[in-house]
mmCIF file of C-alpha atoms in Angstrom:
data_model
loop_
_atom_site.group_PDB
_atom_site.id
_atom_site.type_symbol
_atom_site.label_atom_id
_atom_site.label_comp_id
_atom_site.label_asym_id
_atom_site.label_seq_id
_atom_site.Cartn_x
_atom_site.Cartn_y
_atom_site.Cartn_z
ATOM 1 C CA MET A 1 3.936 -4.279 27.726
ATOM 2 C CA SER A 2 4.288 -6.057 30.970
ATOM 3 C CA ALA A 3 7.389 -6.597 32.822
ATOM 4 C CA SER A 4 7.019 -10.510 32.435
ATOM 5 C CA SER A 5 7.054 -10.113 28.546
ATOM 6 C CA GLU A 6 9.808 -7.835 28.300
ATOM 7 C CA GLY A 7 13.195 -9.712 28.367
ATOM 8 C CA ARG A 8 15.434 -12.257 26.949
ATOM 9 C CA VAL A 9 13.908 -15.032 24.645
ATOM 10 C CA ALA A 10 15.618 -18.380 25.826
ATOM 11 C CA ALA A 11 16.191 -19.595 22.216
ATOM 12 C CA GLU A 12 19.033 -16.631 21.733
ATOM 13 C CA ALA A 13 20.393 -14.487 24.489
ATOM 14 C CA SER A 14 21.028 -11.719 22.215
ATOM 15 C CA ILE A 15 17.790 -11.081 21.424
ATOM 16 C CA THR A 16 15.530 -8.533 23.484
ATOM 17 C CA LEU A 17 11.464 -8.144 23.366
ATOM 18 C CA VAL A 18 10.544 -4.475 24.046
ATOM 19 C CA PRO A 19 7.414 -2.437 23.574
ATOM 20 C CA ALA A 20 6.666 -1.033 20.450
ATOM 21 C CA SER A 21 5.782 2.258 22.019
ATOM 22 C CA ARG A 22 9.964 2.898 22.289
ATOM 23 C CA PHE A 23 9.800 3.343 18.549
ATOM 24 C CA THR A 24 8.690 6.404 16.268
ATOM 25 C CA ILE A 25 5.738 5.139 13.523
ATOM 26 C CA GLU A 26 8.486 5.706 10.979
ATOM 27 C CA GLN A 27 10.636 3.291 12.734
ATOM 28 C CA LEU A 28 7.746 0.699 13.151
ATOM 29 C CA THR A 29 6.734 1.068 9.457
ATOM 30 C CA ALA A 30 10.318 0.733 8.237
ATOM 31 C CA ALA A 31 10.915 -2.601 10.346
ATOM 32 C CA TYR A 32 7.185 -3.651 9.175
ATOM 33 C CA ASN A 33 7.770 -2.912 5.424
ATOM 34 C CA GLN A 34 11.176 -5.047 5.724
ATOM 35 C CA THR A 35 9.743 -7.961 7.179
ATOM 36 C CA ARG A 36 7.356 -8.272 4.371
ATOM 37 C CA VAL A 37 9.927 -7.593 1.456
ATOM 38 C CA ASP A 38 10.091 -11.324 0.209
ATOM 39 C CA TYR A 39 5.532 -12.071 0.903
ATOM 40 C CA LEU A 40 3.604 -13.105 -1.744
ATOM 41 C CA VAL A 41 1.267 -10.374 -0.869
ATOM 42 C CA PRO A 42 3.578 -7.783 1.110
ATOM 43 C CA MET A 43 1.042 -5.216 1.907
ATOM 44 C CA PRO A 44 3.484 -2.287 2.043
ATOM 45 C CA MET A 45 2.554 0.797 4.276
ATOM 46 C CA ASN A 46 3.632 4.182 4.815
ATOM 47 C CA ALA A 47 3.860 5.972 8.207
ATOM 48 C CA ALA A 48 0.361 7.753 7.861
ATOM 49 C CA ARG A 49 -1.027 4.603 6.704
ATOM 50 C CA LEU A 50 0.501 2.633 9.685
ATOM 51 C CA ALA A 51 -0.795 5.652 11.892
ATOM 52 C CA GLU A 52 -4.166 5.501 10.988
ATOM 53 C CA TYR A 53 -4.185 1.494 10.982
ATOM 54 C CA ILE A 54 -3.048 1.925 14.838
ATOM 55 C CA SER A 55 -5.836 3.998 15.402
ATOM 56 C CA LEU A 56 -8.917 2.462 13.262
ATOM 57 C CA TYR A 57 -8.118 -0.874 14.928
ATOM 58 C CA ASP A 58 -7.200 -0.099 18.725
ATOM 59 C CA VAL A 59 -3.605 -1.372 18.177
ATOM 60 C CA SER A 60 -1.883 -0.745 21.465
ATOM 61 C CA LEU A 61 1.709 -0.128 20.926
ATOM 62 C CA ASP A 62 2.400 -0.416 24.946
ATOM 63 C CA GLU A 63 1.219 -3.950 24.324
ATOM 64 C CA SER A 64 2.614 -4.503 20.929
ATOM 65 C CA VAL A 65 5.938 -6.139 20.889
ATOM 66 C CA VAL A 66 9.747 -5.349 19.043
ATOM 67 C CA ALA A 67 12.139 -7.983 18.896
ATOM 68 C CA LEU A 68 15.854 -6.484 18.724
ATOM 69 C CA ASP A 69 19.631 -7.880 18.476
ATOM 70 C CA GLY A 70 21.309 -4.942 19.714
ATOM 71 C CA PRO A 71 19.707 -1.854 18.265
ATOM 72 C CA GLU A 72 18.570 -3.570 15.217
ATOM 73 C CA MET A 73 14.715 -4.477 14.769
ATOM 74 C CA LEU A 74 14.411 -7.694 13.620
ATOM 75 C CA GLY A 75 10.424 -8.522 13.936
ATOM 76 C CA LEU A 76 7.480 -7.038 15.584
ATOM 77 C CA ALA A 77 3.952 -8.224 16.513
ATOM 78 C CA MET A 78 1.189 -5.465 17.113
ATOM 79 C CA LEU A 79 -1.894 -6.209 19.503
ATOM 80 C CA GLY A 80 -5.164 -4.669 18.981
ATOM 81 C CA VAL A 81 -7.133 -4.589 22.548
ATOM 82 C CA ARG A 82 -11.029 -4.073 22.601
ATOM 83 C CA ALA A 83 -13.470 -5.428 25.237
ATOM 84 C CA GLY A 84 -12.603 -8.897 26.221
ATOM 85 C CA ARG A 85 -10.799 -9.601 22.882
ATOM 86 C CA GLY A 86 -7.290 -9.141 21.849
ATOM 87 C CA TRP A 87 -6.210 -8.927 17.714
ATOM 88 C CA VAL A 88 -2.608 -9.685 16.657
ATOM 89 C CA THR A 89 -1.714 -8.202 13.762
ATOM 90 C CA ARG A 90 1.561 -7.290 11.413
ATOM 91 C CA LEU A 91 3.252 -10.215 12.862
ATOM 92 C CA GLY A 92 6.446 -10.395 10.919
ATOM 93 C CA VAL A 93 10.331 -11.199 11.049
ATOM 94 C CA LEU A 94 13.110 -9.685 8.733
ATOM 95 C CA PRO A 95 13.701 -12.434 6.408
ATOM 96 C CA ALA A 96 17.640 -12.485 7.576
ATOM 97 C CA ALA A 97 16.735 -13.024 11.221
ATOM 98 C CA ARG A 98 14.126 -16.086 10.236
ATOM 99 C CA ARG A 99 14.408 -19.689 11.728
ATOM 100 C CA ARG A 100 15.530 -18.390 14.917
ATOM 101 C CA HIS A 101 12.219 -18.561 17.037
ATOM 102 C CA ILE A 102 11.849 -15.042 16.745
ATOM 103 C CA GLY A 103 8.427 -15.433 15.304
ATOM 104 C CA ARG A 104 7.391 -17.889 18.293
ATOM 105 C CA ALA A 105 8.904 -15.111 20.950
ATOM 106 C CA LEU A 106 6.693 -12.370 19.512
ATOM 107 C CA MET A 107 3.696 -14.373 19.774
ATOM 108 C CA ASP A 108 4.446 -15.693 23.006
ATOM 109 C CA ALA A 109 4.907 -12.031 24.368
ATOM 110 C CA ALA A 110 1.478 -10.930 22.514
ATOM 111 C CA ILE A 111 -0.193 -13.661 24.018
ATOM 112 C CA ALA A 112 1.207 -12.938 27.699
ATOM 113 C CA ASN A 113 0.249 -9.530 27.292
ATOM 114 C CA SER A 114 -3.410 -10.357 26.256
ATOM 115 C CA ASP A 115 -3.756 -12.936 29.384
ATOM 116 C CA ARG A 116 -2.286 -10.036 31.485
ATOM 117 C CA LEU A 117 -4.892 -7.639 30.211
ATOM 118 C CA GLY A 118 -7.741 -10.248 30.969
ATOM 119 C CA LEU A 119 -8.686 -10.492 27.362
ATOM 120 C CA GLY A 120 -10.379 -14.235 26.829
ATOM 121 C CA ARG A 121 -9.875 -14.286 23.296
ATOM 122 C CA ILE A 122 -7.357 -13.288 20.871
ATOM 123 C CA LEU A 123 -8.005 -13.317 17.043
ATOM 124 C CA LEU A 124 -5.514 -13.100 14.124
ATOM 125 C CA GLU A 125 -5.768 -13.695 10.398
ATOM 126 C CA VAL A 126 -3.401 -15.581 8.127
ATOM 127 C CA ILE A 127 -3.146 -15.772 4.521
ATOM 128 C CA LYS A 128 -3.936 -19.243 3.144
ATOM 129 C CA ASN A 129 -1.220 -21.297 2.129
ATOM 130 C CA ASN A 130 1.009 -19.274 4.451
ATOM 131 C CA ILE A 131 2.162 -22.743 6.030
ATOM 132 C CA PRO A 132 4.845 -21.678 8.175
ATOM 133 C CA ALA A 133 2.870 -18.980 9.809
ATOM 134 C CA TYR A 134 -0.293 -21.148 10.051
ATOM 135 C CA ASN A 135 1.858 -24.080 12.086
ATOM 136 C CA LEU A 136 3.388 -21.291 14.118
ATOM 137 C CA PHE A 137 -0.081 -20.152 15.342
ATOM 138 C CA VAL A 138 -1.408 -23.697 15.677
ATOM 139 C CA GLN A 139 1.570 -24.331 17.875
ATOM 140 C CA CYS A 140 0.343 -21.234 19.858
ATOM 141 C CA GLY A 141 -2.795 -22.645 20.540
ATOM 142 C CA PHE A 142 -4.907 -21.013 17.832
ATOM 143 C CA ALA A 143 -7.478 -22.742 15.940
ATOM 144 C CA PRO A 144 -9.039 -21.819 12.498
ATOM 145 C CA ILE A 145 -12.588 -20.568 12.436
ATOM 146 C CA GLN A 146 -13.712 -18.908 8.965
ATOM 147 C CA SER A 147 -12.182 -18.326 5.787
ATOM 148 C CA TYR A 148 -12.610 -14.853 4.351
ATOM 149 C CA ALA A 149 -11.794 -13.467 0.838
ATOM 150 C CA VAL A 150 -10.175 -10.290 -0.136
ATOM 151 C CA ILE A 151 -11.615 -9.364 -3.385
ATOM 152 C CA ARG A 152 -11.410 -6.645 -6.221
ATOM 153 C CA ARG A 153 -13.790 -5.045 -8.859
ATOM 154 C CA PRO A 154 -11.966 -3.312 -11.641
ATOM 155 C CA PRO A 155 -13.777 0.095 -12.727
ATOM 156 C CA GLY A 156 -16.596 -0.281 -15.019
ATOM 157 C CA PRO A 157 -20.204 0.125 -15.361
ATOM 158 C CA PRO A 158 -22.826 -2.504 -13.671
ATOM 159 C CA ALA A 159 -23.507 -5.716 -15.941
ATOM 160 C CA GLU A 160 -27.214 -4.949 -15.560
ATOM 161 C CA ALA A 161 -29.459 -2.019 -15.360
ATOM 162 C CA PRO A 162 -30.511 -1.357 -11.618
ATOM 163 C CA GLU A 163 -34.062 -1.581 -10.641
ATOM 164 C CA GLY A 164 -36.099 0.704 -8.570
ATOM 165 C CA MET A 165 -34.610 3.704 -6.915
ATOM 166 C CA ALA A 166 -31.675 3.840 -4.311
ATOM 167 C CA GLU A 167 -31.826 5.975 -1.473
ATOM 168 C CA TRP A 168 -28.187 7.277 -0.724
ATOM 169 C CA LEU A 169 -27.150 7.830 3.029
ATOM 170 C CA ASP A 170 -24.596 9.601 5.023
ATOM 171 C CA GLN A 171 -22.208 8.430 7.643
ATOM 172 C CA PRO A 172 -24.299 8.515 10.367
ATOM 173 C CA ALA A 173 -27.381 6.697 8.669
ATOM 174 C CA ALA A 174 -24.333 4.300 7.632
ATOM 175 C CA LEU A 175 -23.299 3.671 11.061
ATOM 176 C CA ALA A 176 -26.748 2.982 12.160
ATOM 177 C CA LEU A 177 -27.459 0.520 9.749
ATOM 178 C CA LEU A 178 -24.300 -1.336 10.595
ATOM 179 C CA GLY A 179 -25.193 -1.061 14.270
ATOM 180 C CA ARG A 180 -28.349 -3.786 13.081
ATOM 181 C CA ARG A 181 -25.880 -6.399 12.235
ATOM 182 C CA ALA A 182 -26.234 -9.049 14.308
ATOM 183 C CA ASP A 183 -24.054 -11.718 12.429
ATOM 184 C CA GLN A 184 -20.027 -12.188 13.578
ATOM 185 C CA THR A 185 -17.769 -9.913 11.698
ATOM 186 C CA THR A 186 -13.926 -9.744 11.631
ATOM 187 C CA TRP A 187 -11.915 -7.167 13.680
ATOM 188 C CA ILE A 188 -11.347 -4.670 10.520
ATOM 189 C CA THR A 189 -15.063 -4.986 9.419
ATOM 190 C CA GLU A 190 -16.586 -4.621 12.972
ATOM 191 C CA ASN A 191 -18.307 -1.746 13.821
ATOM 192 C CA ASP A 192 -15.447 -0.307 16.461
ATOM 193 C CA SER A 193 -13.310 -0.123 13.137
ATOM 194 C CA LEU A 194 -15.450 1.438 11.065
ATOM 195 C CA ALA A 195 -16.959 3.880 13.263
ATOM 196 C CA ARG A 196 -13.800 6.105 12.756
ATOM 197 C CA THR A 197 -13.345 5.732 9.097
ATOM 198 C CA ASP A 198 -13.940 8.561 7.008
ATOM 199 C CA HIS A 199 -16.131 8.920 4.158
ATOM 200 C CA LEU A 200 -18.557 6.062 5.072
ATOM 201 C CA GLN A 201 -21.571 6.165 3.219
ATOM 202 C CA ALA A 202 -24.761 3.546 2.501
ATOM 203 C CA MET A 203 -27.544 3.237 -0.026
ATOM 204 C CA ARG A 204 -30.760 1.570 0.645
ATOM 205 C CA VAL A 205 -32.660 -0.173 -1.855
ATOM 206 C CA ARG A 206 -36.505 -1.561 -2.155
ATOM 207 C CA LEU A 207 -37.419 -3.578 -5.169
ATOM 208 C CA ALA A 208 -41.048 -3.940 -6.613
ATOM 209 C CA ASP A 209 -41.334 -7.354 -5.250
ATOM 210 C CA GLY A 210 -40.947 -6.302 -1.500
ATOM 211 C CA SER A 211 -36.945 -7.319 -1.681
ATOM 212 C CA ALA A 212 -34.849 -4.890 0.500
ATOM 213 C CA GLY A 213 -31.184 -4.366 1.309
ATOM 214 C CA TRP A 214 -28.626 -1.995 2.166
ATOM 215 C CA ALA A 215 -24.919 -1.369 1.457
ATOM 216 C CA VAL A 216 -22.389 0.505 3.375
ATOM 217 C CA PHE A 217 -18.985 1.714 1.698
ATOM 218 C CA GLN A 218 -16.310 3.866 1.744
ATOM 219 C CA GLU A 219 -15.094 6.301 -0.679
ATOM 220 C CA GLN A 220 -11.713 6.827 -0.388
ATOM 221 C CA LYS A 221 -10.169 9.984 -1.578
ATOM 222 C CA PHE A 222 -6.628 10.799 -2.859
ATOM 223 C CA ARG A 223 -5.822 14.545 -3.104
ATOM 224 C CA GLY A 224 -9.367 15.256 -2.776
ATOM 225 C CA LEU A 225 -10.534 12.946 -5.726
ATOM 226 C CA SER A 226 -12.521 9.829 -5.563
ATOM 227 C CA MET A 227 -10.221 6.958 -5.820
ATOM 228 C CA LEU A 228 -11.154 3.785 -4.360
ATOM 229 C CA LEU A 229 -14.101 2.038 -2.912
ATOM 230 C CA SER A 230 -13.728 -0.021 -0.133
ATOM 231 C CA ARG A 231 -15.189 -1.559 3.375
ATOM 232 C CA LEU A 232 -18.415 -2.682 1.097
ATOM 233 C CA ILE A 233 -21.041 -4.390 3.353
ATOM 234 C CA LEU A 234 -23.849 -5.554 1.761
ATOM 235 C CA ARG A 235 -27.153 -6.754 3.947
ATOM 236 C CA THR A 236 -30.200 -8.205 2.827
ATOM 237 C CA GLU A 237 -33.330 -7.366 4.993
ATOM 238 C CA ALA A 238 -35.968 -8.969 2.746
ATOM 239 C CA GLY A 239 -36.052 -11.559 -0.162
ATOM 240 C CA ASP A 240 -33.001 -13.740 -1.800
ATOM 241 C CA PRO A 241 -29.469 -12.208 -0.723
ATOM 242 C CA HIS A 242 -28.627 -12.899 -4.773
ATOM 243 C CA ARG A 243 -31.121 -11.089 -6.280
ATOM 244 C CA VAL A 244 -30.892 -8.110 -3.791
ATOM 245 C CA GLY A 245 -26.957 -8.268 -3.713
ATOM 246 C CA ARG A 246 -26.965 -7.821 -7.689
ATOM 247 C CA GLN A 247 -29.458 -4.657 -7.503
ATOM 248 C CA LEU A 248 -27.427 -3.094 -4.552
ATOM 249 C CA LEU A 249 -24.028 -3.315 -6.584
ATOM 250 C CA ALA A 250 -26.019 -2.094 -9.940
ATOM 251 C CA HIS A 251 -27.193 1.008 -8.097
ATOM 252 C CA LEU A 252 -23.535 1.212 -6.789
ATOM 253 C CA TYR A 253 -21.582 1.130 -9.896
ATOM 254 C CA ARG A 254 -24.182 2.998 -11.750
ATOM 255 C CA ARG A 255 -23.130 5.870 -9.337
ATOM 256 C CA PHE A 256 -19.478 5.190 -9.545
ATOM 257 C CA PRO A 257 -18.534 3.399 -12.713
ATOM 258 C CA ASP A 258 -14.927 4.780 -12.805
ATOM 259 C CA LEU A 259 -13.896 3.616 -9.231
ATOM 260 C CA ASP A 260 -11.714 0.537 -8.550
ATOM 261 C CA THR A 261 -13.178 -1.495 -5.345
ATOM 262 C CA GLN A 262 -11.446 -3.431 -2.821
ATOM 263 C CA VAL A 263 -13.158 -5.362 -0.087
ATOM 264 C CA GLU A 264 -11.589 -7.287 2.600
ATOM 265 C CA ASN A 265 -12.897 -10.094 4.659
ATOM 266 C CA VAL A 266 -15.964 -11.420 2.735
ATOM 267 C CA ALA A 267 -17.022 -14.860 4.477
ATOM 268 C CA ASP A 268 -16.821 -17.788 2.436
ATOM 269 C CA ASP A 269 -20.263 -18.338 3.136
ATOM 270 C CA ASP A 270 -21.400 -15.024 2.810
ATOM 271 C CA PRO A 271 -24.784 -15.193 0.569
ATOM 272 C CA HIS A 272 -23.934 -12.271 -1.255
ATOM 273 C CA LEU A 273 -20.588 -13.685 -2.579
ATOM 274 C CA GLY A 274 -22.370 -15.157 -5.634
ATOM 275 C CA ALA A 275 -23.833 -11.492 -6.382
ATOM 276 C CA LEU A 276 -20.183 -9.955 -5.864
ATOM 277 C CA GLN A 277 -18.843 -12.301 -8.404
ATOM 278 C CA ALA A 278 -21.840 -11.888 -10.977
ATOM 279 C CA MET A 279 -21.289 -8.271 -10.698
ATOM 280 C CA GLY A 280 -17.503 -8.263 -11.393
ATOM 281 C CA PHE A 281 -15.420 -9.293 -8.509
ATOM 282 C CA PHE A 282 -12.825 -11.469 -8.365
ATOM 283 C CA GLU A 283 -10.899 -12.986 -5.533
ATOM 284 C CA SER A 284 -6.998 -11.488 -4.777
ATOM 285 C CA PHE A 285 -6.552 -13.857 -2.061
ATOM 286 C CA SER A 286 -8.003 -15.557 0.950
ATOM 287 C CA ARG A 287 -7.368 -15.297 4.731
ATOM 288 C CA ILE A 288 -8.178 -17.847 7.787
ATOM 289 C CA GLU A 289 -9.337 -16.303 10.870
ATOM 290 C CA MET A 290 -7.851 -17.897 13.711
ATOM 291 C CA HIS A 291 -8.776 -17.491 17.547
ATOM 292 C CA ARG A 292 -7.201 -18.641 20.899
ATOM 293 C CA PHE A 293 -9.250 -18.603 24.037
ATOM 294 C CA SER A 294 -7.092 -18.118 27.170
ATOM 295 C CA PRO A 295 -7.029 -21.447 29.262
ATOM 296 C CA SER A 296 -6.675 -18.923 32.120
ATOM 297 C CA LEU A 297 -9.759 -17.314 32.247
ATOM 298 C CA PRO A 298 -12.910 -19.450 32.887
ATOM 299 C CA GLY A 299 -15.702 -18.733 30.683
ATOM 300 C CA ALA A 300 -13.641 -16.929 27.817
ATOM 301 C CA ARG A 301 -15.842 -19.005 25.249
ATOM 302 C CA ALA A 302 -18.849 -17.563 26.416
ATOM 303 C CA MET B 1 15.682 5.582 -25.990
ATOM 304 C CA PRO B 2 12.625 5.263 -23.817
ATOM 305 C CA ASN B 3 12.165 6.834 -20.571
ATOM 306 C CA ILE B 4 10.941 4.443 -18.077
ATOM 307 C CA LEU B 5 8.757 5.436 -14.880
ATOM 308 C CA VAL B 6 9.864 2.453 -12.309
ATOM 309 C CA VAL B 7 7.172 2.662 -9.838
ATOM 310 C CA GLU B 8 8.774 0.382 -6.803
ATOM 311 C CA ASP B 9 8.637 0.799 -3.282
ATOM 312 C CA ASN B 10 11.294 -1.464 -2.395
ATOM 313 C CA ALA B 11 14.674 0.426 -2.712
ATOM 314 C CA ASP B 12 16.890 -2.577 -3.437
ATOM 315 C CA SER B 13 14.701 -3.754 -6.318
ATOM 316 C CA ALA B 14 14.289 -0.158 -7.653
ATOM 317 C CA GLU B 15 18.220 0.464 -7.655
ATOM 318 C CA LEU B 16 18.379 -3.350 -9.366
ATOM 319 C CA PHE B 17 15.967 -2.324 -12.154
ATOM 320 C CA ARG B 18 17.712 1.142 -12.338
ATOM 321 C CA ARG B 19 21.076 -0.513 -13.046
ATOM 322 C CA VAL B 20 19.517 -3.249 -15.639
ATOM 323 C CA LEU B 21 17.685 -0.849 -17.397
ATOM 324 C CA SER B 22 20.165 1.920 -17.616
ATOM 325 C CA ALA B 23 22.999 -0.506 -19.180
ATOM 326 C CA ARG B 24 20.218 -1.104 -21.878
ATOM 327 C CA GLY B 25 19.837 2.606 -22.493
ATOM 328 C CA PHE B 26 16.558 3.498 -20.777
ATOM 329 C CA THR B 27 16.201 6.594 -19.135
ATOM 330 C CA VAL B 28 14.941 5.599 -15.671
ATOM 331 C CA GLN B 29 13.017 7.765 -13.087
ATOM 332 C CA HIS B 30 12.231 6.283 -9.661
ATOM 333 C CA ALA B 31 8.779 6.772 -7.948
ATOM 334 C CA PRO B 32 8.549 4.898 -4.419
ATOM 335 C CA ASP B 33 4.956 5.379 -4.121
ATOM 336 C CA ALA B 34 1.600 6.229 -5.866
ATOM 337 C CA GLU B 35 1.571 9.774 -5.224
ATOM 338 C CA THR B 36 5.066 10.425 -6.301
ATOM 339 C CA ALA B 37 4.455 8.199 -9.179
ATOM 340 C CA LEU B 38 1.276 10.213 -10.432
ATOM 341 C CA GLN B 39 3.312 13.516 -9.960
ATOM 342 C CA LEU B 40 6.276 12.343 -11.961
ATOM 343 C CA ALA B 41 4.120 10.924 -14.746
ATOM 344 C CA LEU B 42 1.894 14.164 -14.985
ATOM 345 C CA ASP B 43 5.421 15.955 -15.356
ATOM 346 C CA SER B 44 7.535 13.928 -17.543
ATOM 347 C CA HIS B 45 5.175 11.764 -19.590
ATOM 348 C CA PRO B 46 6.838 8.828 -19.522
ATOM 349 C CA ASP B 47 7.059 6.433 -22.533
ATOM 350 C CA VAL B 48 6.412 3.322 -20.187
ATOM 351 C CA ILE B 49 5.556 2.701 -16.505
ATOM 352 C CA LEU B 50 6.981 -0.215 -14.837
ATOM 353 C CA LEU B 51 4.580 -0.962 -11.802
ATOM 354 C CA ASP B 52 5.008 -2.804 -8.749
ATOM 355 C CA LEU B 53 1.263 -4.006 -7.524
ATOM 356 C CA GLY B 54 2.166 -3.496 -3.854
ATOM 357 C CA LEU B 55 2.753 0.282 -3.050
ATOM 358 C CA PRO B 56 2.968 1.871 0.529
ATOM 359 C CA ASP B 57 -0.186 4.366 -0.011
ATOM 360 C CA ALA B 58 -2.472 2.922 -2.632
ATOM 361 C CA ASP B 59 -1.795 -0.485 -4.441
ATOM 362 C CA GLY B 60 -0.749 -0.488 -8.064
ATOM 363 C CA GLN B 61 -4.326 -1.534 -9.372
ATOM 364 C CA THR B 62 -5.615 1.622 -8.064
ATOM 365 C CA LEU B 63 -2.916 3.724 -9.323
ATOM 366 C CA ALA B 64 -3.259 1.970 -12.894
ATOM 367 C CA THR B 65 -7.062 3.089 -12.874
ATOM 368 C CA TRP B 66 -5.953 6.566 -11.807
ATOM 369 C CA LEU B 67 -3.602 6.764 -14.842
ATOM 370 C CA ARG B 68 -5.976 5.411 -17.166
ATOM 371 C CA ARG B 69 -8.486 7.965 -16.037
ATOM 372 C CA ILE B 70 -5.919 10.854 -16.865
ATOM 373 C CA PRO B 71 -6.199 11.938 -20.674
ATOM 374 C CA GLU B 72 -2.795 12.697 -21.347
ATOM 375 C CA LEU B 73 -1.716 9.567 -19.711
ATOM 376 C CA ASN B 74 -4.207 6.893 -20.649
ATOM 377 C CA ARG B 75 -2.025 5.609 -23.556
ATOM 378 C CA VAL B 76 1.315 5.214 -21.692
ATOM 379 C CA PRO B 77 2.061 1.384 -21.402
ATOM 380 C CA ILE B 78 1.883 0.185 -18.165
ATOM 381 C CA ILE B 79 3.776 -3.137 -17.084
ATOM 382 C CA ALA B 80 2.989 -4.740 -13.930
ATOM 383 C CA CYS B 81 5.467 -6.122 -11.675
ATOM 384 C CA THR B 82 4.309 -8.414 -9.251
ATOM 385 C CA ALA B 83 5.096 -11.809 -7.115
ATOM 386 C CA TRP B 84 1.189 -12.741 -7.693
ATOM 387 C CA PRO B 85 0.938 -16.018 -8.970
ATOM 388 C CA GLU B 86 0.748 -16.338 -12.661
ATOM 389 C CA GLU B 87 -3.099 -16.769 -13.069
ATOM 390 C CA THR B 88 -3.554 -13.671 -10.555
ATOM 391 C CA ALA B 89 -1.269 -11.542 -11.995
ATOM 392 C CA ARG B 90 -2.812 -12.181 -15.534
ATOM 393 C CA GLN B 91 -6.030 -11.393 -14.238
ATOM 394 C CA MET B 92 -5.098 -8.093 -12.859
ATOM 395 C CA VAL B 93 -3.256 -6.950 -15.908
ATOM 396 C CA VAL B 94 -6.312 -7.884 -18.088
ATOM 397 C CA ALA B 95 -8.973 -6.121 -15.430
ATOM 398 C CA TYR B 96 -6.786 -3.055 -14.590
ATOM 399 C CA GLY B 97 -5.770 -1.885 -18.364
ATOM 400 C CA CYS B 98 -2.257 -2.763 -18.028
ATOM 401 C CA ASN B 99 -0.188 -3.704 -21.187
ATOM 402 C CA GLY B 100 1.726 -6.913 -19.735
ATOM 403 C CA TYR B 101 3.469 -8.158 -16.660
ATOM 404 C CA ILE B 102 7.049 -9.320 -15.396
ATOM 405 C CA ARG B 103 6.940 -11.779 -12.413
ATOM 406 C CA LYS B 104 9.107 -11.185 -9.349
ATOM 407 C CA PRO B 105 12.026 -12.140 -8.788
ATOM 408 C CA ILE B 106 13.229 -10.585 -12.266
ATOM 409 C CA ASN B 107 15.187 -12.256 -14.545
ATOM 410 C CA VAL B 108 18.048 -9.754 -14.873
ATOM 411 C CA ALA B 109 19.539 -11.179 -18.118
ATOM 412 C CA ARG B 110 15.868 -10.882 -20.080
ATOM 413 C CA PHE B 111 14.474 -8.128 -17.958
ATOM 414 C CA ALA B 112 14.907 -5.124 -20.547
ATOM 415 C CA ASP B 113 14.134 -7.687 -23.696
ATOM 416 C CA GLN B 114 10.595 -8.506 -21.801
ATOM 417 C CA ILE B 115 9.656 -4.822 -21.477
ATOM 418 C CA ASN B 116 10.611 -4.327 -25.117
ATOM 419 C CA ALA B 117 8.403 -7.307 -26.329
ATOM 420 C CA ILE B 118 5.641 -6.096 -24.311
ATOM 421 C CA LEU B 119 6.177 -2.497 -25.866
ATOM 422 C CA ALA B 120 6.544 -3.914 -29.292
ATOM 423 C CA GLN B 121 3.361 -5.832 -28.622
ATOM 424 C CA GLY B 122 1.652 -2.545 -28.311
ATOM 425 C CA GLN B 123 2.922 -1.105 -31.213
ATOM 426 C CA ALA B 124 2.016 -3.794 -33.598
#
């Protein structure tokens, strides 16, 4: 973290901000979980999951910030760093420490670090209806860009029989398909995030009428056994996305009828959303992606 | 009295559940994460599982899916315990084969009765 962002918060002289790299993953995990204990969607993590999260999403602990009051950790904000962009994530303040402007101080420090690194744009996601957080981000200069849904499908066979044949592909082929994407994605669904994901697979379908598409997904394992499908991405190369999407999902769940599925960040204008719903997905909750362009960096919006 | 496996990552909540349920005669085991829960369930075959849907290693829905796939555990009643909104909680319970749900924060005075009522529904 920069020297400029390390120091006392004007609002409360007892609070200091220090780089997250001063703490162990276990300490950061404990603090993170405590900040979420009263959330509607707490999303707790263990140390292994947080370490994986930090690695997959290029979180820099040197540029991430922890708020302290003496030795006590009161809150944290993590900063992911990629070419020209930053991503604020895991922001939280302990329930007992709220209303002391600590969240604002953490955000200011993360923004200052992003600006110092010359990142023209900062992204973040906020759960829809988390009004205090949304308002904080607006005050910090962020504007809403897009809504995304986190969706689930419980185990079960497909609602319809698949047509044609599916071609099942390995991780390198999956990454090659992802490389074709030209549309905007979120931090956690972009190729930099997926490139280091374990057990990524893909499937291609071509239908008799010439329709075609592909799906990329992760088969997560627990104790060596398949547990969950995640990181599902559907794309239509030819034909109607609703029809192609249904067929991709029909093939997927004929092969994996016993697995639960969770998919993060499906855009509310994704052309496959109807197919996902028709094949048994329902929304768990929604997020709003917000961006802030650095006013000090000319051309940041380019 | 029933042997209940409480799957709850929050230590304060788990302790509250243990005190309330022990006082009503339940034998309480506690698992703070999905992996421990799975092991305890396999080892002890609880009479009922109280399942927090937000766990640090795998979420409760996924754990419920797993438990339902294990023949010796697939008939154990699972009661979800969640702060999700009512409609979402109901949807999750039906979709993931749980026997019922209890919204957080719990009502201490009614908690054990709520569990017994869900168990009684399953026996009816």
